[in-house]
Amino acid sequence: MWSIGFEISLALMDMENALMRAGANGQAIMRSILMPDQKKLYAFRMRIPTLLIALALGMNGLAPALAQDREVPYWASISSPEVRMRVGPSRDFPIEWVYKRDGLPVKIVRVQESWRLVQDPEGAQGWMAASLLSLERTAIVVGEGVTPIRTSPSDTSDLKWNVEPGVVGKLGKCTAGWCEFDASGRAGWVLKERLWGAGEP
């Protein structure tokens, strides 16, 4: 059983969530290899046990939606250092995951008032407040092993850096199977197939 104090702490954390904004997602750089945060690695979320109680329904989020309504599905990104994914579109619903990756790309698959049903890079789905999401396009490196960031969209162009799976960066234009990718200022071209968040949602 969870204590009353812990439940109150969760309520306070929900209030703080709405105040969290900005903050760049940093990646450690060692010997020209871009790596995800060593504390988080590719496990960018943390599961929260579901409360075994009946929850009242009908309370809607009060914060204005920053991720505006569009035809679903569409890409978005997390715009807060910590975001909670819930099992339903209200703060009354239990928290299932806590995400601590500002800029992490997500796919919006459903819209309900000020809430968005999102899918993360590993396929998990749940509801997030629209005010904690942005329409800024980002991507996360996926696949096995490092992938190169090159000076131009070609296998024969110069190598600038290597990036490991789990690195998140800003996504630019894509052409001929390559996409512009900026990981904390280390920018260049990365194969589109190695980026979750590029292409059609």
Short mmCIF file of C-alpha atoms in Angstrom, two decimals:
data_model
loop_
_atom_site.label_atom_id
_atom_site.label_comp_id
_atom_site.label_asym_id
_atom_site.label_seq_id
_atom_site.Cartn_x
_atom_site.Cartn_y
_atom_site.Cartn_z
CA MET A 1 0.00 0.00 0.00
CA TRP A 2 1.25 3.47 -0.83
CA SER A 3 1.30 5.94 2.07
CA ILE A 4 -0.81 9.09 2.12
CA GLY A 5 2.40 11.11 2.19
CA PHE A 6 3.62 9.48 -1.03
CA GLU A 7 0.28 10.20 -2.75
CA ILE A 8 0.52 13.85 -1.67
CA SER A 9 4.08 13.94 -3.05
CA LEU A 10 2.78 12.70 -6.40
CA ALA A 11 0.16 15.46 -6.42
CA LEU A 12 2.86 18.07 -5.77
CA MET A 13 5.00 16.59 -8.51
CA ASP A 14 2.06 16.97 -10.92
CA MET A 15 1.86 20.66 -10.06
CA GLU A 16 5.58 21.08 -10.61
CA ASN A 17 5.31 19.38 -14.00
CA ALA A 18 3.42 22.31 -15.44
CA LEU A 19 6.22 24.69 -14.36
CA MET A 20 9.05 22.72 -15.94
CA ARG A 21 10.10 24.10 -19.28
CA ALA A 22 13.11 24.16 -21.61
CA GLY A 23 16.47 22.64 -20.77
CA ALA A 24 18.66 21.11 -23.49
CA ASN A 25 19.18 17.39 -23.72
CA GLY A 26 22.92 16.89 -23.34
CA GLN A 27 24.95 13.99 -24.60
CA ALA A 28 28.45 13.15 -23.41
CA ILE A 29 31.07 13.26 -26.14
CA MET A 30 34.13 11.04 -25.81
CA ARG A 31 36.69 10.46 -28.55
CA SER A 32 34.32 11.64 -31.29
CA ILE A 33 31.55 9.28 -30.18
CA LEU A 34 28.25 10.87 -29.12
CA MET A 35 26.65 8.86 -26.35
CA PRO A 36 23.33 9.15 -24.49
CA ASP A 37 23.32 10.29 -20.89
CA GLN A 38 25.11 7.55 -18.97
CA LYS A 39 22.55 7.64 -16.17
CA LYS A 40 19.65 7.17 -18.55
CA LEU A 41 21.17 5.40 -21.54
CA TYR A 42 18.38 4.10 -23.76
CA ALA A 43 16.03 3.56 -20.79
CA PHE A 44 14.54 7.03 -21.06
CA ARG A 45 11.47 6.22 -19.01
CA MET A 46 10.68 4.77 -15.59
CA ARG A 47 7.61 2.69 -14.78
CA ILE A 48 5.36 3.77 -11.93
CA PRO A 49 3.16 1.11 -10.26
CA THR A 50 -0.54 1.57 -10.90
CA LEU A 51 -2.60 2.57 -7.85
CA LEU A 52 -4.99 -0.21 -6.90
CA ILE A 53 -7.88 2.13 -6.21
CA ALA A 54 -10.96 3.30 -8.11
CA LEU A 55 -10.40 6.70 -9.66
CA ALA A 56 -13.01 9.35 -10.37
CA LEU A 57 -13.15 10.43 -14.02
CA GLY A 58 -13.89 13.68 -15.77
CA MET A 59 -11.21 16.12 -14.59
CA ASN A 60 -9.50 17.76 -17.56
CA GLY A 61 -6.06 19.39 -17.63
CA LEU A 62 -6.17 23.14 -17.12
CA ALA A 63 -2.96 24.11 -18.90
CA PRO A 64 -3.37 25.41 -22.47
CA ALA A 65 -2.35 23.03 -25.21
CA LEU A 66 0.98 23.92 -26.83
CA ALA A 67 0.96 20.95 -29.20
CA GLN A 68 -1.88 22.18 -31.41
CA ASP A 69 -4.51 19.95 -32.98
CA ARG A 70 -3.42 18.43 -36.28
CA GLU A 71 -4.43 15.46 -38.36
CA VAL A 72 -3.21 12.35 -36.56
CA PRO A 73 -0.81 10.71 -36.53
CA TYR A 74 1.90 13.37 -36.37
CA TRP A 75 5.30 13.86 -34.76
CA ALA A 76 5.94 15.89 -31.62
CA SER A 77 8.60 16.02 -28.93
CA ILE A 78 8.74 16.23 -25.15
CA SER A 79 9.39 19.82 -24.06
CA SER A 80 9.99 19.36 -20.33
CA PRO A 81 12.79 17.71 -18.34
CA GLU A 82 10.25 15.36 -16.75
CA VAL A 83 6.88 14.27 -18.12
CA ARG A 84 4.39 11.75 -16.81
CA MET A 85 2.54 9.35 -19.08
CA ARG A 86 -0.87 8.35 -17.73
CA VAL A 87 -3.22 5.51 -18.58
CA GLY A 88 -6.01 7.97 -19.47
CA PRO A 89 -6.52 11.62 -20.54
CA SER A 90 -6.76 13.23 -17.10
CA ARG A 91 -4.65 13.84 -14.02
CA ASP A 92 -7.09 11.54 -12.23
CA PHE A 93 -5.59 8.56 -14.03
CA PRO A 94 -2.58 6.67 -12.63
CA ILE A 95 0.92 7.41 -13.86
CA GLU A 96 2.41 4.56 -15.87
CA TRP A 97 5.74 6.00 -17.01
CA VAL A 98 7.92 8.97 -16.12
CA TYR A 99 10.03 10.35 -18.99
CA LYS A 100 13.23 12.26 -18.27
CA ARG A 101 14.42 13.07 -21.80
CA ASP A 102 13.73 16.63 -22.85
CA GLY A 103 13.40 16.63 -26.63
CA LEU A 104 12.51 12.94 -26.95
CA PRO A 105 10.44 12.39 -30.13
CA VAL A 106 6.96 10.94 -29.76
CA LYS A 107 4.17 10.07 -32.16
CA ILE A 108 0.75 11.60 -31.52
CA VAL A 109 -1.92 9.03 -32.37
CA ARG A 110 -5.02 10.58 -30.79
CA VAL A 111 -6.18 13.97 -29.51
CA GLN A 112 -8.65 14.54 -26.67
CA GLU A 113 -9.04 18.15 -25.56
CA SER A 114 -5.80 19.14 -23.77
CA TRP A 115 -4.40 15.59 -23.77
CA ARG A 116 -2.54 13.58 -26.39
CA LEU A 117 -2.26 9.82 -26.76
CA VAL A 118 1.40 9.34 -27.63
CA GLN A 119 3.65 6.49 -28.68
CA ASP A 120 7.30 6.48 -27.65
CA PRO A 121 10.27 5.08 -29.62
CA GLU A 122 9.86 1.67 -27.99
CA GLY A 123 6.15 1.41 -28.81
CA ALA A 124 4.67 2.22 -25.38
CA GLN A 125 1.48 4.28 -25.53
CA GLY A 126 -0.20 6.53 -23.00
CA TRP A 127 -1.57 10.01 -22.40
CA MET A 128 0.46 13.20 -21.88
CA ALA A 129 -0.64 16.78 -21.29
CA ALA A 130 -0.38 18.74 -24.55
CA SER A 131 1.24 21.65 -22.68
CA LEU A 132 4.32 19.47 -22.11
CA LEU A 133 4.74 18.65 -25.80
CA SER A 134 6.17 20.63 -28.70
CA LEU A 135 5.78 20.46 -32.46
CA GLU A 136 9.55 20.83 -32.84
CA ARG A 137 10.85 17.86 -34.81
CA THR A 138 13.47 15.73 -33.11
CA ALA A 139 14.73 12.18 -33.63
CA ILE A 140 16.45 9.46 -31.63
CA VAL A 141 19.18 7.21 -32.99
CA VAL A 142 18.08 3.58 -33.14
CA GLY A 143 19.50 0.28 -34.36
CA GLU A 144 22.62 -1.65 -33.48
CA GLY A 145 26.03 -0.03 -33.01
CA VAL A 146 27.20 3.47 -33.83
CA THR A 147 26.07 5.34 -36.92
CA PRO A 148 28.04 8.14 -38.60
CA ILE A 149 27.21 11.80 -38.83
CA ARG A 150 28.59 12.91 -42.21
CA THR A 151 29.25 16.25 -43.84
CA SER A 152 26.75 15.63 -46.65
CA PRO A 153 24.03 13.09 -47.53
CA SER A 154 26.36 10.46 -48.98
CA ASP A 155 28.17 7.36 -47.77
CA THR A 156 31.36 8.72 -49.34
CA SER A 157 31.29 12.11 -47.60
CA ASP A 158 33.60 12.88 -44.70
CA LEU A 159 32.87 11.46 -41.27
CA LYS A 160 32.31 14.10 -38.58
CA TRP A 161 31.21 12.05 -35.56
CA ASN A 162 29.72 8.72 -34.62
CA VAL A 163 26.52 8.52 -32.60
CA GLU A 164 25.30 5.68 -30.43
CA PRO A 165 21.70 4.45 -30.13
CA GLY A 166 19.73 6.58 -27.69
CA VAL A 167 21.20 9.95 -28.70
CA VAL A 168 18.47 12.55 -29.26
CA GLY A 169 18.87 15.54 -31.56
CA LYS A 170 17.04 18.13 -33.60
CA LEU A 171 15.80 16.93 -36.97
CA GLY A 172 16.22 18.99 -40.12
CA LYS A 173 15.27 18.24 -43.72
CA CYS A 174 15.53 14.74 -45.18
CA THR A 175 16.57 13.87 -48.71
CA ALA A 176 17.63 10.74 -50.56
CA GLY A 177 17.49 8.56 -47.46
CA TRP A 178 19.48 10.99 -45.28
CA CYS A 179 18.40 13.55 -42.68
CA GLU A 180 20.00 16.59 -41.11
CA PHE A 181 20.62 15.82 -37.45
CA ASP A 182 21.93 18.11 -34.73
CA ALA A 183 22.98 16.48 -31.45
CA SER A 184 23.83 19.34 -29.08
CA GLY A 185 25.59 21.34 -31.79
CA ARG A 186 27.27 18.36 -33.49
CA ALA A 187 25.40 18.57 -36.76
CA GLY A 188 25.52 16.73 -40.05
CA TRP A 189 23.74 14.05 -42.04
CA VAL A 190 22.55 10.69 -40.69
CA LEU A 191 20.90 7.79 -42.48
CA LYS A 192 17.15 8.20 -42.21
CA GLU A 193 16.68 4.52 -41.36
CA ARG A 194 18.72 5.03 -38.18
CA LEU A 195 16.46 7.82 -36.89
CA TRP A 196 13.14 7.20 -35.16
CA GLY A 197 11.07 10.34 -35.66
CA ALA A 198 12.08 10.95 -39.28
CA GLY A 199 9.79 10.33 -42.22
CA GLU A 200 6.05 9.72 -42.11
CA PRO A 201 4.58 9.03 -38.65
#
